[in-house]
Coordinates of C-alpha atoms and ligand atoms in Angstrom, one line a residue:
X1 CA 13.6 -17.1 -15.7
X2 CA 10.3 -18.5 -17.4
X3 CA 9.1 -16.6 -20.4
X4 CA 5.5 -16.7 -19.7
X5 CA 3.6 -17.3 -16.7
X6 CA 0.0 -17.9 -15.8
X7 CA -1.4 -15.2 -13.3
X8 CA -4.5 -15.3 -11.4
X9 CA -6.0 -11.9 -9.8
X10 CA -8.4 -12.7 -6.9
X11 CA -10.6 -9.7 -6.3
X12 CA -10.0 -8.5 -9.9
X13 CA -13.1 -6.3 -9.9
X14 CA -12.2 -4.2 -6.8
X15 CA -10.2 -1.0 -6.6
X16 CA -6.8 -2.7 -6.1
X17 CA -7.4 -6.0 -8.1
X18 CA -8.6 -4.0 -11.2
X19 CA -5.3 -1.8 -10.9
X20 CA -3.2 -4.9 -10.6
X21 CA -4.6 -6.0 -14.0
X22 CA -3.9 -2.7 -15.5
X23 CA -0.3 -2.7 -14.3
X24 CA 0.5 -6.2 -15.4
X25 CA -0.4 -5.0 -18.6
X26 CA 1.3 -1.7 -18.4
X27 CA 4.6 -3.0 -17.2
X28 CA 4.5 -5.8 -20.0
X29 CA 4.4 -8.5 -17.1
X30 CA 4.9 -11.8 -19.4
X31 CA 1.3 -13.2 -18.5
X32 CA 0.3 -16.4 -20.3
X33 CA -3.2 -17.0 -19.3
X34 CA -4.7 -14.3 -17.1
X35 CA -7.5 -15.5 -14.7
X36 CA -9.8 -13.2 -13.1
X37 CA -11.5 -14.2 -9.8
X38 CA -14.2 -12.4 -7.7
X39 CA -17.1 -13.2 -5.8
X40 CA -20.8 -14.3 -7.1
X41 CA -21.7 -10.7 -7.4
X42 CA -19.4 -10.0 -10.2
X43 CA -18.5 -13.5 -11.6
X44 CA -19.6 -13.3 -15.4
X45 CA -18.8 -9.8 -16.0
X46 CA -15.5 -9.0 -18.2
X47 CA -12.5 -6.6 -17.7
X48 CA -10.3 -5.3 -20.4
X49 CA -6.7 -6.9 -20.8
X50 CA -4.5 -6.5 -23.7
X51 CA -7.2 -5.3 -26.1
X52 CA -9.5 -8.3 -25.0
X53 CA -12.3 -8.9 -22.7
X54 CA -11.6 -11.3 -20.2
X55 CA -14.4 -13.0 -18.2
X56 CA -14.5 -12.8 -14.2
X57 CA -14.9 -16.3 -12.7
X58 CA -15.9 -17.3 -9.4
X59 CA -13.2 -17.5 -6.8
X60 CA -13.3 -21.3 -5.6
X61 CA -11.0 -24.0 -4.5
X62 CA -10.3 -25.3 -8.1
X63 CA -9.4 -21.7 -9.3
X64 CA -5.6 -22.0 -9.0
X65 CA -4.7 -25.0 -10.9
X66 CA -2.3 -24.2 -13.8
X67 CA -1.5 -20.9 -12.3
X68 CA 2.1 -19.8 -11.5
X69 CA 1.2 -16.5 -9.3
X70 CA -1.9 -15.5 -7.8
X71 CA -2.2 -11.9 -6.8
X72 CA -4.8 -11.7 -4.0
X73 CA -6.9 -8.4 -3.0
X74 CA -10.3 -9.9 -2.1
X75 CA -10.2 -9.1 1.8
X76 CA -8.6 -10.9 4.5
X77 CA -11.3 -13.6 4.8
X78 CA -11.1 -14.6 1.3
X79 CA -7.1 -14.9 1.6
X80 CA -7.4 -16.8 4.7
X81 CA -9.7 -19.4 2.8
X82 CA -8.2 -19.6 -0.6
X83 CA -4.4 -18.5 -0.3
X84 CA -3.1 -21.4 1.5
X85 CA -5.3 -23.7 -1.2
X86 CA -3.5 -21.6 -3.9
X87 CA -0.1 -22.2 -2.3
X88 CA -0.7 -25.9 -1.7
X89 CA -1.7 -26.2 -5.6
X90 CA 1.8 -25.1 -6.4
X91 CA 1.6 -21.3 -7.1
X92 CA 3.0 -18.2 -5.3
X93 CA 0.5 -16.1 -3.7
X94 CA 1.2 -12.2 -3.4
X95 CA -1.4 -11.4 -0.7
X96 CA -2.4 -7.6 -0.3
X97 CA -4.8 -8.4 2.9
X98 CA -3.7 -8.2 6.4
X99 CA -4.2 -12.0 7.0
X100 CA -0.6 -13.1 6.7
X101 CA 1.5 -10.0 7.4
X102 CA 2.5 -10.8 10.6
X103 CA 3.0 -14.5 10.2
X104 CA 6.6 -15.3 11.0
X105 CA 6.7 -17.8 8.0
X106 CA 5.4 -15.2 5.6
X107 CA 7.9 -12.6 4.1
X108 CA 6.4 -9.0 4.3
X109 CA 7.9 -7.4 1.1
X110 CA 8.6 -4.0 -0.1
X111 CA 10.9 -4.4 -3.3
X112 CA 13.0 -1.1 -2.5
X113 CA 13.5 -2.1 1.1
X114 CA 13.9 -5.9 1.5
X115 CA 13.5 -7.7 -1.6
X116 CA 15.9 -10.5 -0.1
X117 CA 12.9 -11.7 2.2
X118 CA 11.2 -13.0 -1.0
X119 CA 13.7 -16.1 -0.8
X120 CA 12.1 -17.2 2.3
X121 CA 8.7 -17.6 1.0
X122 CA 6.8 -20.8 1.5
X123 CA 3.9 -20.3 -1.1
X124 CA 2.8 -16.8 0.4
X125 CA 4.2 -13.3 0.4
X126 CA 2.6 -10.6 2.0
X127 CA 2.0 -7.2 0.6
X128 CA 2.4 -4.6 3.5
X129 CA -0.4 -2.1 4.5
X130 CA -0.7 0.9 2.1
X131 CA 0.1 3.6 4.7
X132 CA 3.3 1.4 5.7
X133 CA 4.7 0.9 2.3
X134 CA 5.2 4.5 1.3
X135 CA 6.6 5.2 4.8
X136 CA 9.4 2.8 4.6
X137 CA 10.2 3.4 1.1
X138 CA 11.1 7.0 2.0
X139 CA 12.6 6.0 5.6
X140 CA 14.9 3.2 4.7
X141 CA 17.6 5.1 3.1
X142 CA 17.8 7.3 6.0
X143 CA 17.6 4.4 8.6
X144 CA 20.6 3.1 6.7
X145 CA 22.8 6.2 7.1
X146 CA 21.4 7.8 10.5
X147 CA 19.6 5.0 12.1
X148 CA 16.0 5.9 12.9
X149 CA 15.4 5.7 16.8
X150 CA 11.7 6.9 16.7
X151 CA 9.1 7.5 14.3
X152 CA 5.9 9.7 14.9
X153 CA 3.5 9.4 12.0
X154 CA -0.1 11.0 11.4
X155 CA -1.6 9.9 8.1
X156 CA -4.3 11.4 5.9
X157 CA -5.5 8.5 4.2
X158 CA -7.9 8.6 1.1
X159 CA -11.1 6.7 0.9
X160 CA -9.9 4.7 -2.2
X161 CA -8.1 2.4 0.6
X162 CA -11.7 1.3 2.0
X163 CA -12.6 0.4 -1.6
X164 CA -15.0 1.2 -4.4
X165 CA -17.8 1.7 -2.2
X166 CA -16.2 4.3 -0.1
X167 CA -15.4 6.4 -3.1
X168 CA -19.0 6.2 -3.9
X169 CA -20.0 7.3 -0.5
X170 CA -17.6 10.2 -0.4
X171 CA -19.2 11.3 -3.9
X172 CA -22.6 11.0 -2.8
X173 CA -22.3 12.7 0.3
X174 CA -20.5 15.5 -1.2
X175 CA -23.4 15.8 -3.6
X176 CA -26.0 15.7 -1.0
X177 CA -24.3 18.2 1.2
X178 CA -23.8 20.6 -1.5
X179 CA -27.6 20.2 -2.1
X180 CA -28.3 20.9 1.6
X181 CA -29.5 16.9 1.8
X182 CA -28.8 14.6 4.5
X183 CA -25.5 12.5 4.1
X184 CA -26.0 8.7 4.3
X185 CA -23.5 7.0 5.9
X186 CA -23.2 3.3 4.9
X187 CA -19.5 2.6 4.9
X188 CA -18.1 4.9 7.7
X189 CA -19.7 5.4 11.0
X190 CA -19.6 9.3 10.6
X191 CA -20.1 11.5 7.6
X192 CA -16.7 11.5 5.3
X193 CA -17.4 14.4 3.2
X194 CA -16.1 17.7 4.4
X195 CA -14.9 15.9 7.5
X196 CA -11.8 14.1 9.0
X197 CA -12.1 10.7 10.8
X198 CA -9.7 9.7 13.3
X199 CA -10.6 6.1 12.8
X200 CA -9.3 3.4 10.3
X201 CA -9.9 -0.1 10.9
X202 CA -11.4 -1.4 14.3
X203 CA -10.1 0.0 17.8
X204 CA -8.1 -2.3 20.1
X205 CA -8.1 -2.6 23.6
X206 CA -4.9 -0.2 23.9
X207 CA -6.8 2.7 22.4
X208 CA -5.0 2.3 18.7
X209 CA -6.8 1.4 15.7
X210 CA -5.9 -1.7 14.0
X211 CA -4.3 0.3 11.0
X212 CA -2.2 2.2 13.7
X213 CA -1.0 -1.1 15.0
X214 CA -0.3 -2.5 11.6
X215 CA 1.9 0.6 10.7
X216 CA 3.9 0.0 13.9
X217 CA 4.2 -3.7 13.6
X218 CA 4.8 -3.9 9.8
X219 CA 7.4 -1.1 9.9
X220 CA 9.6 -3.0 12.2
X221 CA 9.1 -6.2 10.2
X222 CA 9.9 -4.9 7.0
X223 CA 12.8 -2.7 8.0
X224 CA 14.1 -5.6 10.0
X225 CA 14.5 -3.7 13.1
X226 CA 12.5 -4.4 16.3
X227 CA 14.4 -1.6 18.2
X228 CA 12.6 1.4 16.4
X229 CA 9.7 3.1 18.5
X230 CA 6.9 4.1 16.6
X231 CA 3.6 5.8 17.2
X232 CA 0.9 6.2 14.6
X233 CA -2.5 8.2 14.1
X234 CA -4.3 7.3 11.2
X235 CA -7.0 9.7 9.9
X236 CA -9.4 9.2 6.9
X237 CA -9.7 12.3 4.9
X238 CA -12.0 13.2 2.0
X239 CA -9.6 12.5 -0.8
X240 CA -10.4 10.0 -3.4
X241 CA -6.8 8.7 -4.1
X242 CA -3.4 9.3 -2.4
X243 CA -2.3 8.9 1.1
X244 CA -0.4 11.6 3.0
X245 CA 1.6 11.4 5.9
X246 CA 3.3 13.8 8.4
X247 CA 6.5 12.1 9.8
X248 CA 8.6 13.0 12.4
X249 CA 11.7 10.8 13.0
X250 CA 14.5 10.9 15.7
X251 CA 18.0 9.5 14.4
X252 CA 20.7 8.1 16.4
X253 CA 23.5 10.2 14.1
X254 CA 22.6 13.7 13.3
X255 CA 21.5 14.2 9.8
X256 CA 20.7 17.7 8.3
X257 CA 17.7 18.2 6.0
X258 CA 19.9 18.8 2.9
X259 CA 21.4 15.6 3.5
X260 CA 18.1 13.9 3.6
X261 CA 17.3 15.3 0.5
X262 CA 20.3 14.3 -1.1
X263 CA 20.0 10.8 0.2
X264 CA 16.4 10.6 -0.8
X265 CA 17.0 11.8 -4.5
X266 CA 19.0 8.8 -4.9
X267 CA 16.8 6.6 -3.5
X268 CA 14.8 4.1 -5.5
X269 CA 11.1 4.8 -5.9
X270 CA 11.4 8.1 -4.2
X271 CA 10.8 11.7 -5.7
X272 CA 11.9 14.6 -3.6
X273 CA 9.5 17.5 -4.3
X274 CA 10.6 20.2 -1.8
X275 CA 10.6 23.7 -2.8
X276 CA 8.3 25.6 -0.4
X277 CA 9.6 29.1 -1.8
X278 CA 7.7 27.9 -5.0
X279 CA 4.9 26.1 -3.4
X280 CA 6.2 22.7 -4.6
X281 CA 5.5 20.0 -1.9
X282 CA 3.8 16.6 -2.5
X283 CA 0.3 16.6 -3.3
X284 CA -2.3 13.6 -3.2
X285 CA -3.5 15.1 -6.4
X286 CA -0.2 14.9 -8.2
X287 CA 0.7 11.4 -6.8
X288 CA -2.6 9.9 -8.0
X289 CA -1.7 7.6 -11.0
X290 CA 1.9 7.6 -10.5
X291 CA 4.4 5.2 -9.0
X292 CA 6.9 7.0 -6.9
X293 CA 6.6 8.0 -3.3
X294 CA 6.8 11.7 -3.0
X295 CA 8.7 13.4 -0.1
X296 CA 8.7 17.1 0.8
X297 CA 8.6 19.7 3.5
X298 CA 11.8 18.2 4.8
X299 CA 12.9 20.2 7.7
X300 CA 14.8 20.1 10.9
X301 CA 12.9 19.4 14.2
X302 CA 14.5 21.7 16.7
X303 CA 12.5 20.6 19.6
X304 CA 14.8 17.4 20.0
X305 CA 18.5 16.8 19.5
X306 CA 18.5 14.7 16.1
X307 CA 15.0 15.4 14.6
X308 CA 13.9 15.7 11.2
X309 CA 10.0 16.4 9.6
X310 CA 8.7 15.4 6.5
X311 CA 5.7 15.0 4.5
X312 CA 5.1 11.6 2.3
X313 CA 2.4 11.1 -0.4
X314 CA 1.9 8.2 -2.6
X315 CA -0.8 6.8 -4.7
X316 CA -2.3 4.1 -2.2
X317 CA -4.0 1.9 -4.8
X318 CA -0.7 1.6 -7.0
X319 CA 2.6 1.6 -4.7
X320 CA 0.6 1.2 -1.7
X321 CA -1.1 -1.9 -2.8
X322 CA -1.1 -3.0 -6.7
X323 CA 2.2 -2.0 -8.0
X324 CA 3.9 -3.3 -5.1
X325 CA 2.4 -6.6 -5.4
X326 CA 3.4 -6.6 -9.1
X327 CA 6.8 -5.5 -8.4
X328 CA 7.1 -8.7 -5.9
X329 CA 5.6 -10.7 -8.9
X330 CA 8.6 -9.4 -11.0
X331 CA 11.3 -10.3 -8.5
X332 CA 9.7 -13.8 -8.2
X333 CA 9.8 -14.1 -11.9
X334 CA 13.2 -13.1 -12.3
X335 CA 14.8 -14.9 -9.6
X336 CA 12.6 -17.5 -8.1
X337 CA 10.4 -19.1 -10.4
Ligands
A2P401 P1 -17.1 -8.8 -6.2 O1 -17.0 -7.6 -7.2 O2 -17.6 -10.0 -6.6 O3 -17.6 -8.2 -4.8 P2 -13.1 -3.5 -3.2 O4 -12.0 -3.5 -1.9 O5 -12.7 -2.5 -4.1 O6 -14.5 -3.5 -2.6 O7 -12.9 -5.0 -4.1 C1 -13.2 -6.2 -3.2 C2 -12.7 -7.2 -4.3 O8 -12.8 -8.3 -3.7 C3 -13.8 -7.3 -5.2 O9 -13.4 -7.7 -6.6 C4 -14.7 -8.3 -4.9 O10 -15.6 -8.8 -5.8 C5 -13.7 -9.4 -4.3 N1 -14.2 -10.2 -3.0 C6 -14.6 -9.8 -1.7 N2 -15.0 -10.8 -1.2 C7 -14.8 -11.7 -2.1 C8 -15.0 -13.4 -1.9 N3 -15.3 -13.8 -0.5 N4 -14.7 -14.3 -2.9 C9 -14.1 -13.6 -3.8 N5 -14.0 -12.4 -4.1 C10 -14.3 -11.4 -3.2

């Protein structure tokens, strides 16, 4: 194992990129040189890292010389252009965009679920969609015991998943509405303050949104089981940080709520919060800033033979994006560099 590696963060000024930098520092990742990359909009600004201010540089073809690991979160088009260039220059890319996730040559990895897939990488490893990551962390341990046949998921996704500009839009619209002024919509097609939008990413010909299709396809790829039937409805809600999900599963073998609680209480990366009698269940405001995937409201669904309902919440910027990417980098460092 290398004692120090040079790391680049592409999209370092964004909501996820900035969190990646903080997590590299807080987990003591052995960074030799850190290169922060963004567009012309913020090249030249500085970000703190280990008590120093690091300058943000322009993301360009030459950016990856002498870099060992590049964490990308600058959007799919920047990834499509620069990730292959970075990989060709000899570094391993962990890409948070959707650009390569379904590419059969590219492993799609959640460390608690399929860390072995990292071994297959050819220079690029994809970080899954935020709402998919938290769901598979909670469902894989159940799948291993009772085999999940079908998943019905509805999400309640925070605006930070869209980026910093969406957080500003929610706050501005909230202030405007409270002041009885018109809410300006720049990021979303409708007002998000005091509202829910059943629309994340673009609509497809089949009526699903791309976010819903991502959840369906990525779940099968990460769980390495194409036979699981999945349907998803993804909804943007006026929450700043933390995605919540209502998840219904149908299993092949009967599994009872107390057994699910027991399995999940031992599962890596999961914390069971399930004491409705004392109003204890996962909440976005509690998950914000935390690393775990929180699961609660675990109960039997009596409308089908082997059904379980649950409520899954996690910090979409941390486990849903930045933390998952850094965990992949940690495995790379430990086993493959
Ligand atoms: P910049 O600050 O220069 O706009 P978010 O998702 O929170 O909006 O952040 C997106 C991140 O990706 C930002 O760091 C942004 O940099 C960066 N980014 C977006 N497009 C590009 C691009 N074409 N080249 C480099 N960085 C980009």
